[in-house]
PDB file of C-alpha atoms in Angstrom:
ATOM      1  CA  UNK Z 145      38.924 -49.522  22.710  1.00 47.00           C
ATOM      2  CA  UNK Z 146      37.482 -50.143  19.365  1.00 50.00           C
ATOM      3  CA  UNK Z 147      34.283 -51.509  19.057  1.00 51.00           C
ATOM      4  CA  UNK Z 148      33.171 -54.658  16.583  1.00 54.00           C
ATOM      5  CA  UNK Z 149      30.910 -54.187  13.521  1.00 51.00           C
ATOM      6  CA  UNK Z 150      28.157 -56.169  14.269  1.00 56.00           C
ATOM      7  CA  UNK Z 151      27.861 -58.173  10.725  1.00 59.00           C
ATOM      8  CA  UNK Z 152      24.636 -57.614   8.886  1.00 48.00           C
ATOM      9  CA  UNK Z 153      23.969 -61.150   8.112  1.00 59.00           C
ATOM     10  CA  UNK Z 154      23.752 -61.084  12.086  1.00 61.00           C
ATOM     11  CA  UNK Z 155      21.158 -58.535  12.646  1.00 56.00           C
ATOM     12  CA  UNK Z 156      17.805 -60.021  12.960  1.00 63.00           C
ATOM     13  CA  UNK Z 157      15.484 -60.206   9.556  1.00 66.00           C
ATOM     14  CA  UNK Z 158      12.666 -58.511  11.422  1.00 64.00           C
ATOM     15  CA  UNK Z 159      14.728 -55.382  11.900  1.00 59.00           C
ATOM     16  CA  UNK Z 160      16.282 -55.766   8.660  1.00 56.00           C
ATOM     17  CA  UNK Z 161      12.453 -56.142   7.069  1.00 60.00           C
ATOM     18  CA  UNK Z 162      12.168 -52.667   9.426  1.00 63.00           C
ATOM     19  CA  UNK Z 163      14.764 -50.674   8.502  1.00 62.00           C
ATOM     20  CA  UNK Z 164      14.058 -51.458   4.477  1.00 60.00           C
ATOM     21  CA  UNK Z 165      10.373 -50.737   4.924  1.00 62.00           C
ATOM     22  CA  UNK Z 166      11.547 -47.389   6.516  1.00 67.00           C
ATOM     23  CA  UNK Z 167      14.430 -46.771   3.835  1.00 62.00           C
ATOM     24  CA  UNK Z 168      11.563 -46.999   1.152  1.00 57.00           C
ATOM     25  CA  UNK Z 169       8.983 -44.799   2.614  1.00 65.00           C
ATOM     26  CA  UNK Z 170      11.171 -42.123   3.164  1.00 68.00           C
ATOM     27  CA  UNK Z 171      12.245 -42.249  -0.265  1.00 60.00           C
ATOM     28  CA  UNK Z 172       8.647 -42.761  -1.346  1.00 60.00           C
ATOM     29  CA  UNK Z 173       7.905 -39.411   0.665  1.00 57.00           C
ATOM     30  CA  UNK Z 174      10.555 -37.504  -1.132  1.00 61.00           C
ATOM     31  CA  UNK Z 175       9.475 -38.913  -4.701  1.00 54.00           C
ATOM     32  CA  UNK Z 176       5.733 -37.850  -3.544  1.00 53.00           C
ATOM     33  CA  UNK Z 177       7.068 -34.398  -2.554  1.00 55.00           C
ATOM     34  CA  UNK Z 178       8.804 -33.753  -5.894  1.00 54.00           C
ATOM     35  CA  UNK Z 179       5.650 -34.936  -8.000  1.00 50.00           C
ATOM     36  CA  UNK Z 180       3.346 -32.487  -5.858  1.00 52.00           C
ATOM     37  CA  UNK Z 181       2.841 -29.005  -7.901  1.00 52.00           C
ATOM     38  CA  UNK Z 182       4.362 -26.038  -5.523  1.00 51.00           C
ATOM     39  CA  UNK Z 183       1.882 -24.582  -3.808  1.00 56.00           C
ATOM     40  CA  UNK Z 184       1.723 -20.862  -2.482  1.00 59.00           C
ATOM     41  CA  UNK Z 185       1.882 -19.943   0.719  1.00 71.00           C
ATOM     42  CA  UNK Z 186      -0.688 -17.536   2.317  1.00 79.00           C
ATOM     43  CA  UNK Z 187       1.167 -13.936   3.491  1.00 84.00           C
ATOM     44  CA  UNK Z 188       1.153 -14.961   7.384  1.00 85.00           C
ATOM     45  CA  UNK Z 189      -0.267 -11.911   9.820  1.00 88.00           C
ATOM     46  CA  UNK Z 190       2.699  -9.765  11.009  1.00 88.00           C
ATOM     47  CA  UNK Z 191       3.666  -9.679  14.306  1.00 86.00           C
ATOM     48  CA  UNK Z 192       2.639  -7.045  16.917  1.00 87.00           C
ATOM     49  CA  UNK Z 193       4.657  -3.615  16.560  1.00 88.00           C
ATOM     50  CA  UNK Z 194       5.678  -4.207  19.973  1.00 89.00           C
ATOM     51  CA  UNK Z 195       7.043  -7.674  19.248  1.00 88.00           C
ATOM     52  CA  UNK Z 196       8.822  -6.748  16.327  1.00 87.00           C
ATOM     53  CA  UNK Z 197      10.741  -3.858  18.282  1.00 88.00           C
ATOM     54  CA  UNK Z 198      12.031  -6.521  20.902  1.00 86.00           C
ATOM     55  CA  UNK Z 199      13.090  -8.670  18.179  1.00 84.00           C
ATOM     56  CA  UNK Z 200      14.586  -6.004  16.426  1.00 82.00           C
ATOM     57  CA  UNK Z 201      17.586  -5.564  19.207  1.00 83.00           C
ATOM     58  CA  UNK Z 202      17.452  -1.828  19.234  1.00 85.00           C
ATOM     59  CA  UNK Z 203      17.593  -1.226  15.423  1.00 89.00           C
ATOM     60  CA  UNK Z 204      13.812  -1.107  14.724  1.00 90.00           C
ATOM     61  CA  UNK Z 205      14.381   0.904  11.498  1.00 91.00           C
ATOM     62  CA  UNK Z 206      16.508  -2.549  10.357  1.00 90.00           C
ATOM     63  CA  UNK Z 207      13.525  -4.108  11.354  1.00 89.00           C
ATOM     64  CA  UNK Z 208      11.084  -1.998   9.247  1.00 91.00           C
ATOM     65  CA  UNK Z 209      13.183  -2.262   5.952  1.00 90.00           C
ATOM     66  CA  UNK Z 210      13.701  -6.350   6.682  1.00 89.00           C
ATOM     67  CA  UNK Z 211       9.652  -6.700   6.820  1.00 88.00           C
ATOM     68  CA  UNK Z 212       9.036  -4.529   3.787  1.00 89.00           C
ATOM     69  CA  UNK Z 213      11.624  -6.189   2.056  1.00 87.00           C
ATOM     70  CA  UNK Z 214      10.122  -9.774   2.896  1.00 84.00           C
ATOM     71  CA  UNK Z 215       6.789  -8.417   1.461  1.00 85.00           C
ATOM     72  CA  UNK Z 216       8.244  -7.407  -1.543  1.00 81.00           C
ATOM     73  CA  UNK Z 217      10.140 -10.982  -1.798  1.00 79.00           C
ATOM     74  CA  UNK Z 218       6.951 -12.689  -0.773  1.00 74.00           C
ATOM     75  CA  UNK Z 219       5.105 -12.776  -3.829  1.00 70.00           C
ATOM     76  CA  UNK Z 220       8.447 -15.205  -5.188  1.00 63.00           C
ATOM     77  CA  UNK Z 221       7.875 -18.399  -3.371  1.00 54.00           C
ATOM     78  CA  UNK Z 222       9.622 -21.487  -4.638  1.00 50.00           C
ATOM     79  CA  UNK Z 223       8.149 -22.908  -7.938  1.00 47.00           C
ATOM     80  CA  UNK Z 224       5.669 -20.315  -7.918  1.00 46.00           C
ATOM     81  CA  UNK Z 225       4.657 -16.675  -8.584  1.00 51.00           C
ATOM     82  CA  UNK Z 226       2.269 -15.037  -6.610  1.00 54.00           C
ATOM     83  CA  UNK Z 227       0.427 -11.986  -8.640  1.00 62.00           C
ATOM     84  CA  UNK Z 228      -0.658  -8.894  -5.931  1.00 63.00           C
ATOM     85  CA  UNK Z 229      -4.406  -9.292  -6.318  1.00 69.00           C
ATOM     86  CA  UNK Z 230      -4.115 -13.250  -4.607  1.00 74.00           C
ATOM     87  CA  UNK Z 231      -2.290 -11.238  -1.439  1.00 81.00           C
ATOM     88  CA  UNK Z 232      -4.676 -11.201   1.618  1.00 88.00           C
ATOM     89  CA  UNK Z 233      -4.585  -7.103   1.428  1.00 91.00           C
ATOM     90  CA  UNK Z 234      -5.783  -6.903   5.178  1.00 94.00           C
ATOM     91  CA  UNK Z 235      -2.509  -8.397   6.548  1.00 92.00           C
ATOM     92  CA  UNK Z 236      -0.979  -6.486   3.494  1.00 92.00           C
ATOM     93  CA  UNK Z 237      -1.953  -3.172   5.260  1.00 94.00           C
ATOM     94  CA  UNK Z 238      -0.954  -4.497   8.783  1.00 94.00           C
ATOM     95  CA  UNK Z 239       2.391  -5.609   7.586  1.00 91.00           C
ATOM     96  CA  UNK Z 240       2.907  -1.716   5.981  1.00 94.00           C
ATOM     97  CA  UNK Z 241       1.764  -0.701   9.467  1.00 94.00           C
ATOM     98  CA  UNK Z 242       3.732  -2.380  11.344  1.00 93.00           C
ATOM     99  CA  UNK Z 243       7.154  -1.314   9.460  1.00 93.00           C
ATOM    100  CA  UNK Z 244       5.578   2.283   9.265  1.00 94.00           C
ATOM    101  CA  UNK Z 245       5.750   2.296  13.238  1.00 94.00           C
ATOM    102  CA  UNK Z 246       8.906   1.103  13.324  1.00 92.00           C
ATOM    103  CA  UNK Z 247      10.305   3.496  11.101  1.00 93.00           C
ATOM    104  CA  UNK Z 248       7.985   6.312  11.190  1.00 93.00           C
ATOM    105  CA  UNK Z 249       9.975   9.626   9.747  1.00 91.00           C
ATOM    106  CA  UNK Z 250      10.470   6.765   6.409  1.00 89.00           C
ATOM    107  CA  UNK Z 251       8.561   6.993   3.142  1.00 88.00           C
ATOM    108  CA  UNK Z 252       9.134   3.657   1.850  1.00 87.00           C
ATOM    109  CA  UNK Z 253       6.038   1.654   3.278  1.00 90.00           C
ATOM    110  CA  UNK Z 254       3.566   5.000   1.720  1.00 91.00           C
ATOM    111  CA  UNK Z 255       5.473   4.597  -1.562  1.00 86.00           C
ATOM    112  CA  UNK Z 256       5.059   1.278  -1.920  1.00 86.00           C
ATOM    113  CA  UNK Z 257       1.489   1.236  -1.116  1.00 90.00           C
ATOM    114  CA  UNK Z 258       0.693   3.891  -3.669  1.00 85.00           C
ATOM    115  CA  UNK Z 259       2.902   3.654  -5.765  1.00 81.00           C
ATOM    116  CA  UNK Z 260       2.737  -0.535  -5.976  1.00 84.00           C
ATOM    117  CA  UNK Z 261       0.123  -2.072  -3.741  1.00 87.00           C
ATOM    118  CA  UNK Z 262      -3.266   0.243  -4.624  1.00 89.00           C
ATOM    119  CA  UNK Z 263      -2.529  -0.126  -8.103  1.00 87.00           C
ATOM    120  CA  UNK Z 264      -4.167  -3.581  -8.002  1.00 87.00           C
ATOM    121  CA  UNK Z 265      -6.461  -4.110 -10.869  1.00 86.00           C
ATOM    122  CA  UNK Z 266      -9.191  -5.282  -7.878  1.00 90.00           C
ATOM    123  CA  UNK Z 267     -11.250  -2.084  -6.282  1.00 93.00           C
ATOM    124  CA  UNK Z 268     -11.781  -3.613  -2.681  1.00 93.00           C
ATOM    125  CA  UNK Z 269      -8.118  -4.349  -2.205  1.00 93.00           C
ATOM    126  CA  UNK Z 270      -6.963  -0.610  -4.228  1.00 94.00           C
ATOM    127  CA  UNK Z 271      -9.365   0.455  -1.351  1.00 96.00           C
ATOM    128  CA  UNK Z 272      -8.026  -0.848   1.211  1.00 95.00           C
ATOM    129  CA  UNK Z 273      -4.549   0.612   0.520  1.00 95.00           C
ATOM    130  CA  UNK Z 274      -5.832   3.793   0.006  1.00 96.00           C
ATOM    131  CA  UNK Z 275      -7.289   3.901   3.540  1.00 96.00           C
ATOM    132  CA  UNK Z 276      -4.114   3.373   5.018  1.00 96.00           C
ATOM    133  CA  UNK Z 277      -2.649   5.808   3.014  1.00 96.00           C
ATOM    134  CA  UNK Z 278      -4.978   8.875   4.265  1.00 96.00           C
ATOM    135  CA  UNK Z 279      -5.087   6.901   7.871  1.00 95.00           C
ATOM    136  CA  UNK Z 280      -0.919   7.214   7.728  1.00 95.00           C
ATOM    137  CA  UNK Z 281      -1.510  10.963   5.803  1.00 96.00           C
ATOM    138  CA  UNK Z 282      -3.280  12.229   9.155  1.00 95.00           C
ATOM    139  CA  UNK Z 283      -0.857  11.073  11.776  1.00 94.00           C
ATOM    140  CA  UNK Z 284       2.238  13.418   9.760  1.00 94.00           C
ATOM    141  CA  UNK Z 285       0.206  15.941   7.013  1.00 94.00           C
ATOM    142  CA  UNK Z 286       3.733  17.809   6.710  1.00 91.00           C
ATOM    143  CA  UNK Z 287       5.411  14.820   5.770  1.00 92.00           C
ATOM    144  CA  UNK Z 288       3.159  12.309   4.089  1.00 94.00           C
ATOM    145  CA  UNK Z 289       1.352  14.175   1.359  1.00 94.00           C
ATOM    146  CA  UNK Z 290       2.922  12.763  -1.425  1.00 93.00           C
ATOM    147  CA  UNK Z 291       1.285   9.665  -0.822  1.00 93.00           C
ATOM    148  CA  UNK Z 292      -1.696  11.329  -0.246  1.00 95.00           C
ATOM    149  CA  UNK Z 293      -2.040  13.410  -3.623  1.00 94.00           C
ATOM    150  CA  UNK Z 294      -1.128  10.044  -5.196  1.00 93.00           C
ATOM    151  CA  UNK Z 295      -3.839   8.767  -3.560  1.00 95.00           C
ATOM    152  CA  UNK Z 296      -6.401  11.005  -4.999  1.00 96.00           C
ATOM    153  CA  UNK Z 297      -5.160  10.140  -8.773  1.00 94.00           C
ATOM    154  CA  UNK Z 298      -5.760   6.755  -8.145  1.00 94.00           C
ATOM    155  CA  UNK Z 299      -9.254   7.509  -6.790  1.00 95.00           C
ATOM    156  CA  UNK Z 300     -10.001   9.610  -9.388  1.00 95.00           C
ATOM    157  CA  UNK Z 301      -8.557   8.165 -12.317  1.00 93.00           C
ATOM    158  CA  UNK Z 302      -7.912   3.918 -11.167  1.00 94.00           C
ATOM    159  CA  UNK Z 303     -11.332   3.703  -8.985  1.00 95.00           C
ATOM    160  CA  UNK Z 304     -13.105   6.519 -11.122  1.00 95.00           C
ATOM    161  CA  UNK Z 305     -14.589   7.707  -7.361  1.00 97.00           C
ATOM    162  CA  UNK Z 306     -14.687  11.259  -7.209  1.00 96.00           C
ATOM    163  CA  UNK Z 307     -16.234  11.199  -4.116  1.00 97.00           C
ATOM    164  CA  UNK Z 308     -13.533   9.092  -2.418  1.00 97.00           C
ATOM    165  CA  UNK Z 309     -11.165  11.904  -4.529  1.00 97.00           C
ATOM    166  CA  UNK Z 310     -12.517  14.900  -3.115  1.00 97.00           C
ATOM    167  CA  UNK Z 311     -12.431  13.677   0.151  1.00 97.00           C
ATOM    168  CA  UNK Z 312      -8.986  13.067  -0.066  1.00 97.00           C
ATOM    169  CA  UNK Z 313      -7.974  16.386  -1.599  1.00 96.00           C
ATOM    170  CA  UNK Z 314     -10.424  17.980   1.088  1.00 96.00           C
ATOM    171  CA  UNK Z 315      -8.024  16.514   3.611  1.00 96.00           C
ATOM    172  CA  UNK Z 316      -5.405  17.972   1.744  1.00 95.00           C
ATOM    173  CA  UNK Z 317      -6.706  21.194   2.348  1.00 94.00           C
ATOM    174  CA  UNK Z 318      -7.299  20.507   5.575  1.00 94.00           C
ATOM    175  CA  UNK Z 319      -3.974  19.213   6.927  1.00 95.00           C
ATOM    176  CA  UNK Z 320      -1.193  19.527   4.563  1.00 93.00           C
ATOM    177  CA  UNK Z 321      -0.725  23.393   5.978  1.00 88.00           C
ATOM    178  CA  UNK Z 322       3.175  23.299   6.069  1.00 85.00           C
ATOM    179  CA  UNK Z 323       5.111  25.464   3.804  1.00 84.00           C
ATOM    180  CA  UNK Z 324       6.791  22.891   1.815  1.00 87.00           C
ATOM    181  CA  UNK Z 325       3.816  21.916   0.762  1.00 90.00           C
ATOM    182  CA  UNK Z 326       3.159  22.891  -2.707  1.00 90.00           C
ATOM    183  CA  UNK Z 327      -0.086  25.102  -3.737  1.00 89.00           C
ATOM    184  CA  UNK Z 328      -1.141  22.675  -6.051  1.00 90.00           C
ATOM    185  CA  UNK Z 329      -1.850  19.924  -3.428  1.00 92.00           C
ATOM    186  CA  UNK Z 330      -4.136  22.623  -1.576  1.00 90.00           C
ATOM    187  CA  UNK Z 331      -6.165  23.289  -5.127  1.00 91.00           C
ATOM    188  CA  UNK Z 332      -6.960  19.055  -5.746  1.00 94.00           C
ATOM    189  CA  UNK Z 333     -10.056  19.581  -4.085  1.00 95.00           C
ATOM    190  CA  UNK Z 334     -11.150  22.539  -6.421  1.00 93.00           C
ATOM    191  CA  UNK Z 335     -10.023  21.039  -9.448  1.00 92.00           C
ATOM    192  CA  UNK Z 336     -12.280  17.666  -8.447  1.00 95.00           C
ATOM    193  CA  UNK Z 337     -15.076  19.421  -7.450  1.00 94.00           C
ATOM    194  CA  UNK Z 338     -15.391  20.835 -10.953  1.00 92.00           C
ATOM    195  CA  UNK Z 339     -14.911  17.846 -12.340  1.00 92.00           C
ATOM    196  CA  UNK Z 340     -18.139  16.862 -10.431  1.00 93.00           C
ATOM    197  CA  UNK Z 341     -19.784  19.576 -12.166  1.00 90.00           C
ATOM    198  CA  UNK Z 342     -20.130  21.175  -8.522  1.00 91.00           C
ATOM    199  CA  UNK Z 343     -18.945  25.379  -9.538  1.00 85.00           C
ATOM    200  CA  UNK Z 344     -20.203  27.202  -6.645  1.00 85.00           C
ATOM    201  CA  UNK Z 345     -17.961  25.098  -4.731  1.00 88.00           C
ATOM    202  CA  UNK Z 346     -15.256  24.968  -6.371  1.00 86.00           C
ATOM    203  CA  UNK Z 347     -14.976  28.750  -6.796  1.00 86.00           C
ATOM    204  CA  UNK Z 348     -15.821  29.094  -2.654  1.00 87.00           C
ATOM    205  CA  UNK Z 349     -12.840  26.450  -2.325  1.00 88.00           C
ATOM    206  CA  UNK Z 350     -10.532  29.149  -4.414  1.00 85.00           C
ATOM    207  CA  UNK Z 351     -11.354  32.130  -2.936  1.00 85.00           C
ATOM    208  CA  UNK Z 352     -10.727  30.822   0.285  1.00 84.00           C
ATOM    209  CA  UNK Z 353      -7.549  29.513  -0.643  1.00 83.00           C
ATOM    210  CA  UNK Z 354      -6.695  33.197  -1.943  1.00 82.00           C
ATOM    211  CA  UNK Z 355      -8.410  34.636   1.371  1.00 82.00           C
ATOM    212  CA  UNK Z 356      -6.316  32.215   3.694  1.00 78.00           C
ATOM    213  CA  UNK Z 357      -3.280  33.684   2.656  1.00 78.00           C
ATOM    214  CA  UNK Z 358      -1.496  30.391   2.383  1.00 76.00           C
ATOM    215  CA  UNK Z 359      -0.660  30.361  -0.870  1.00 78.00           C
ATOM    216  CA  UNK Z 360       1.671  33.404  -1.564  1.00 81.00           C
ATOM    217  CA  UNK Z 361       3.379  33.047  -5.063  1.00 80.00           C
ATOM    218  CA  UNK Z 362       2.340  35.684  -7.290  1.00 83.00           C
ATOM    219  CA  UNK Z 363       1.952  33.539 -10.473  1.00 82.00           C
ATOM    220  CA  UNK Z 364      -0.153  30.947  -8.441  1.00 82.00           C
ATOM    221  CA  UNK Z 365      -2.107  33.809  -6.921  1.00 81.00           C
ATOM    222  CA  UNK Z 366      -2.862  35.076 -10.574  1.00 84.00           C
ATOM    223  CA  UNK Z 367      -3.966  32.058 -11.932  1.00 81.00           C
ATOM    224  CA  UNK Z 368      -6.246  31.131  -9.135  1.00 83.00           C
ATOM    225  CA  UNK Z 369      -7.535  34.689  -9.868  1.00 83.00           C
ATOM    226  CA  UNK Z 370      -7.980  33.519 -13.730  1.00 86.00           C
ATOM    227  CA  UNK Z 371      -9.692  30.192 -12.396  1.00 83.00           C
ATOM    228  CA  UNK Z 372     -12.294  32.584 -10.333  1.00 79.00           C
ATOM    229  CA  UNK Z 373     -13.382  34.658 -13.543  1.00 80.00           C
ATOM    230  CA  UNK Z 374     -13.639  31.415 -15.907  1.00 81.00           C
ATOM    231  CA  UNK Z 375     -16.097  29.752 -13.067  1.00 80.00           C
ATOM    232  CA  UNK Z 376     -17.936  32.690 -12.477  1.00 78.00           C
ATOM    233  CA  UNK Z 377     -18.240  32.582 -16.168  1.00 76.00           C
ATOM    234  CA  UNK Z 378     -19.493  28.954 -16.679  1.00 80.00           C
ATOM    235  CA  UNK Z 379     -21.496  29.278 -13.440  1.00 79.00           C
ATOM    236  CA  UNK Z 380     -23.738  32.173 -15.463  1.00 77.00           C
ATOM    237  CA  UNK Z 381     -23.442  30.742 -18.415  1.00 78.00           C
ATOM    238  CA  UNK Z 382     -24.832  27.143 -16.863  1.00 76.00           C
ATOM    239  CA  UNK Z 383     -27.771  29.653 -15.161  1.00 75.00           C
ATOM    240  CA  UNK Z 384     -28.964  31.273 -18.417  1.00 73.00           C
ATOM    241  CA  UNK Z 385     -29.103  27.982 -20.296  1.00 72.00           C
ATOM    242  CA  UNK Z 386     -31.669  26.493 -16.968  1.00 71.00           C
ATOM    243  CA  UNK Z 387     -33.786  29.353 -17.663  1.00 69.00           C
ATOM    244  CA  UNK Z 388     -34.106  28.720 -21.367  1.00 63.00           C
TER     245      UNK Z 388
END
C-alpha cells in the first residue's frame, strides 16, 4: 500500500519557516568551513605498545611500519604543510618507540630518527632524538650502531657538542663489541677526544684498543700504531712549548 505525498502547501508555515532556517544554516556552516584557513593538527600521543599489539591482530610488525608510515604522512595534512621543527618531538620519540617495540630486530624507526628527525635545524628537539637513539643503541649494541655512529656526527658536527660526541663514541667502545662491528666505530671516541685537544687520552683510548685485542686487521693495527707515534709526538711537542 502506497502512501500519499503530503502536499507542501499543506505542511504547516511554522515547520516550513523551520526546515528553511535549518536548510540555511547548514549551508551557512559549510560556506563558513570553506572560508576558514586549514589549520594543522597537533601529532596526537601514540597509543600504549601494549594497545597497539592488540590492535595489531597478531601482525605487530604491520603495525610498526603502519605508525611510522603515518608519521611520515603526518606532516601532509589537508591544505597545509607541516615543517619537522613545529612536531611536538616528545610524542615524536614515543611514536618511534612504540613502532621500535613492535618491530624490534627493524632499522627503520633508528634510520629515520637519524637520518631525518635529529637533523632538525632546532638543538632541543635534535636532542631529543639523539637520546633515543643511544637509549635504543643500548638495548641491541650488535645491531643498532649505525644509528649510533650517526649519532655522534650529528653531535659533533650539527650540535657542535663534543662532549655529547664523546660520550656517544665512548658507548661505542663500550658496547658495540660484536665482530661485525667495524674498527672504526671503536676509534670515534679517540678521534673526538683529540679533537678536544685531550692527547693523553686519546693515545690511552688507542693503546687499549690495540691491547684489547679486538681489533685484529693488520692494516688497522698499523695505523693505530702510526696514530700512537704522531700523539706521542704532539703530546711532547705541546710539553716543550708550556715550558718555554
Amino acid at each position: 500500500m502506497r502512501t500519499a505525498l503530503r502536499p507542501w502547501s499543506g505542511v504547516p508555515r511554522a515547520l516550513r519557516w523551520l526546515l528553511a532556517a535549518s536548510l540555511l544554516l547548514q549551508l551557512g556552516w559549510q560556506l563558513a568551513r570553506q572560508a576558514e584557513p586549514p589549520q594543522a593538527r597537533p601529532l596526537p600521543a601514540p597509543p600504549p605498545a601494549a594497545v597497539a599489539r592488540l590492535a595489531s591482530l597478531g601482525e605487530p610488525l604491520a603495525m610498526s611500519k603502519a605508525m611510522l608510515l603515518y608519521l611520515q604522512a603526518f606532516e601532509d595534512q589537508p591544505g597545509v604543510s607541516l615543517a619537522w621543527r613545529e612536531l611536538d618531538y616528545d610524542r615524536l620519540a614515543a611514536w618511534l618507540e612504540t613502532a621500535q617495540a613492535l618491530d624490534p630486530r627493524s632499522q627503520y624507526a633508528l634510520v629515520a630518527t637519524s637520518a631525518v628527525y635529529a637533523g632538525v635545524a632546532d638543538p632541543r628537539r635534535a636532542r631529543i632524538m639523539l637520546a633515543f637513539v643511544a637509549a635504543s643503541f643500548a638495548a641491541d649494541p650488535a645491531r643498532r650502531w649505525p644509528a649510533m655512529a650517526q649519532a655522534v656526527l650529528a653531535a659533533k658536527h650539527q650540535l657542535r657538542d663534543l662532549p655529547l660526541a664523546l660520550t656517544y663514541a665512548r658507548q661505542l667502545r663500550l658496547l658495540a663489541t660484536g665482530p661485525r662491528v667495524p674498527p672504526w666505530v671503536r676509534e670515534m671516541e679517540a678521534f673526538i677526544l683529540e679533537d678536544m685537544d685531550q692527547l693523553d687520552s686519546a693515545r690511552l683510548v688507542i693503546g687499549g684498543l690495540i691491547q684489547s685485542g679486538q681489533i685484529t686487521d693488520p692494516h688497522e693495527l698499523a695505523f693505530l700504531a702510526r696514530r700512537l707515534d704522531e700523539l706521542a709526538g704532539q703530546i711532547s711537542a705541546k710539553k716543550a712549548h708550556s715550558t718555554h
